[in-house]
Coordinates of C-alpha atoms in Angstrom, one line a residue:
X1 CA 50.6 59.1 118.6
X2 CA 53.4 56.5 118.2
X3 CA 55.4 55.7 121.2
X4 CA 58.6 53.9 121.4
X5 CA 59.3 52.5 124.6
X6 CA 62.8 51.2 126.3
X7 CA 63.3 48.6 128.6
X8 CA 65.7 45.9 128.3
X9 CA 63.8 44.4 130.9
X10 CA 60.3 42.6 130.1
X11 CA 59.0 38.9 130.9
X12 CA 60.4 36.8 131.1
X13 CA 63.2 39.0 132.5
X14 CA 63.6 41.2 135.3
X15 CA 61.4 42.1 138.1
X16 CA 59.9 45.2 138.9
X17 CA 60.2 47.0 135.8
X18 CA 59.4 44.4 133.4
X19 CA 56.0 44.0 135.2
X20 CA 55.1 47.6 134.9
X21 CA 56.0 47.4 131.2
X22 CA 53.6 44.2 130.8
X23 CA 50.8 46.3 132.5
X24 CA 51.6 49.9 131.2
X25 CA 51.5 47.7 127.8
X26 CA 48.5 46.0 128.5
X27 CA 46.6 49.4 129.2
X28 CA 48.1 51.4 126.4
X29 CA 46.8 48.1 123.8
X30 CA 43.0 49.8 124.7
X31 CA 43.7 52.8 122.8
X32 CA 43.8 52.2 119.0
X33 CA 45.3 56.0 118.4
X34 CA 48.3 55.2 119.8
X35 CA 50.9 52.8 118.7
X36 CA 54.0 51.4 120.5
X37 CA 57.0 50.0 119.9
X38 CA 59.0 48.5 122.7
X39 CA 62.6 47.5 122.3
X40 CA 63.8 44.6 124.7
X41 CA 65.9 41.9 125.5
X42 CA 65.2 38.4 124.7
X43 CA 66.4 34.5 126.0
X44 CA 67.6 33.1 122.7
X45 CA 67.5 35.0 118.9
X46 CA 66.1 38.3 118.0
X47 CA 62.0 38.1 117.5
X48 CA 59.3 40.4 116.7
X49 CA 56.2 39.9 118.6
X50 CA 52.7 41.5 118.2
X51 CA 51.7 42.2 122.3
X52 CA 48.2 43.6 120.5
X53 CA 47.0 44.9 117.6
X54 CA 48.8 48.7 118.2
X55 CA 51.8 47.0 120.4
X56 CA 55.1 45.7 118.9
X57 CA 57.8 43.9 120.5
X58 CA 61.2 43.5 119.3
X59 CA 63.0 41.1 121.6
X60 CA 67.4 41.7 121.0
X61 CA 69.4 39.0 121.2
X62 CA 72.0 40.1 124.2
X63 CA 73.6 36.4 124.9
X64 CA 71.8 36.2 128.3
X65 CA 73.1 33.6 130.4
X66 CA 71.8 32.7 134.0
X67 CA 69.5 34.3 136.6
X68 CA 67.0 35.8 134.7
X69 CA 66.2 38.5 136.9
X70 CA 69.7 39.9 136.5
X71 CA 71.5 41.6 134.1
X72 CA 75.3 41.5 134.0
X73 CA 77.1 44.3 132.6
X74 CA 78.0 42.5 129.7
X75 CA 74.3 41.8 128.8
X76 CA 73.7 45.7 129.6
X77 CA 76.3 46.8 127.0
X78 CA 75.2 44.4 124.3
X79 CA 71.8 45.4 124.6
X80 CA 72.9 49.2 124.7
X81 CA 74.9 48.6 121.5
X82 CA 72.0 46.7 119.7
X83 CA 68.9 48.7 120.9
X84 CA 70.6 52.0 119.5
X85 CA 71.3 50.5 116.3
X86 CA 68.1 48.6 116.3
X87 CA 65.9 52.3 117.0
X88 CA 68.2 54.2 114.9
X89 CA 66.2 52.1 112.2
X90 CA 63.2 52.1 113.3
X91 CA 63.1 56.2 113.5
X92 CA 64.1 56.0 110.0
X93 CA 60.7 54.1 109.3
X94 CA 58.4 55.2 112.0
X95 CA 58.2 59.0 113.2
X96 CA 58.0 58.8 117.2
X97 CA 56.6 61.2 119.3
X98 CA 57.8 60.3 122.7
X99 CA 60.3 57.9 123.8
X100 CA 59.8 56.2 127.1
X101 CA 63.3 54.7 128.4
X102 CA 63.0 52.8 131.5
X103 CA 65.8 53.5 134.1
X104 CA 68.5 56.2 133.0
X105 CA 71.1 53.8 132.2
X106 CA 70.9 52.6 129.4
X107 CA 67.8 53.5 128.4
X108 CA 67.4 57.2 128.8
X109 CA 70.8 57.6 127.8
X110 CA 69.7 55.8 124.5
X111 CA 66.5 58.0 124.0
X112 CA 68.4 61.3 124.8
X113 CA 70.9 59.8 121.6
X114 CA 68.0 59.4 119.6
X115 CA 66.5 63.0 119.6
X116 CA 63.3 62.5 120.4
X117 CA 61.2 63.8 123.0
X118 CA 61.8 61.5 126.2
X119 CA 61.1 60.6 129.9
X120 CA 62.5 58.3 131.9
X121 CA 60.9 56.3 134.4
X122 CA 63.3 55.5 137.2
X123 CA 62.4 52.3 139.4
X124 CA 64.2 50.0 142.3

């Protein structure tokens, strides 16, 4: 099963939500049939990151500025823009099964875009 999963929220950034993502990403790296993508945003430049050997990271480049525990608009379009684009891509190379987007804006609105099967995981 491949997986791509949402969030422009993971650790360093955010709170709630980009600690489930670390531990639902943790767990999910125990099962070798199952490979995940997620799609984030980063401090700094666009990276790729291997979280284990069946979990990918892409971290997007959305200009953050300040508190990192909060996301300002601005930062939420730019990464809305970018992770589109960015798994617009990536489901031209990789055929997903599920999409996981966390919170419904942006994210699930993103996976419903893409076509996919989805859920969304609402938090806060």
């Amino acid at each position: 099963m491949r997986i791509l999963l949402l969030n422009y929220e993971f650790p360093p950034l955010g709170g709630g939500a980009s600690t489930a993502t670390y531990n639902l990403l943790k767990q999910l790296s125990n099962f070798g049939d199952i490979k995940v993508d997620l799609i984030t945003s980063s401090v700094g430049k666009h990276r790729k990151e291997k979280f284990s050997k069946n979990v990918t990271i892409y971290f997007l480049d959305i200009k953050k500025r300040g508190n990192i525990h909060y996301q300002a608009n601005k930062e939420l379009v730019c990464y809305s823009w970018k992770a589109w684009k960015f798994a617009k891509q990536l489901k031209k190379k990789k055929d997903y099964d599920l999409i996981h987007a966390f919170f419904g804006i942006p994210c699930g609105f993103i996976a419903m875009m893409l076509r996919i099967p989805y859920i969304v995981s609402l938090r806060g």
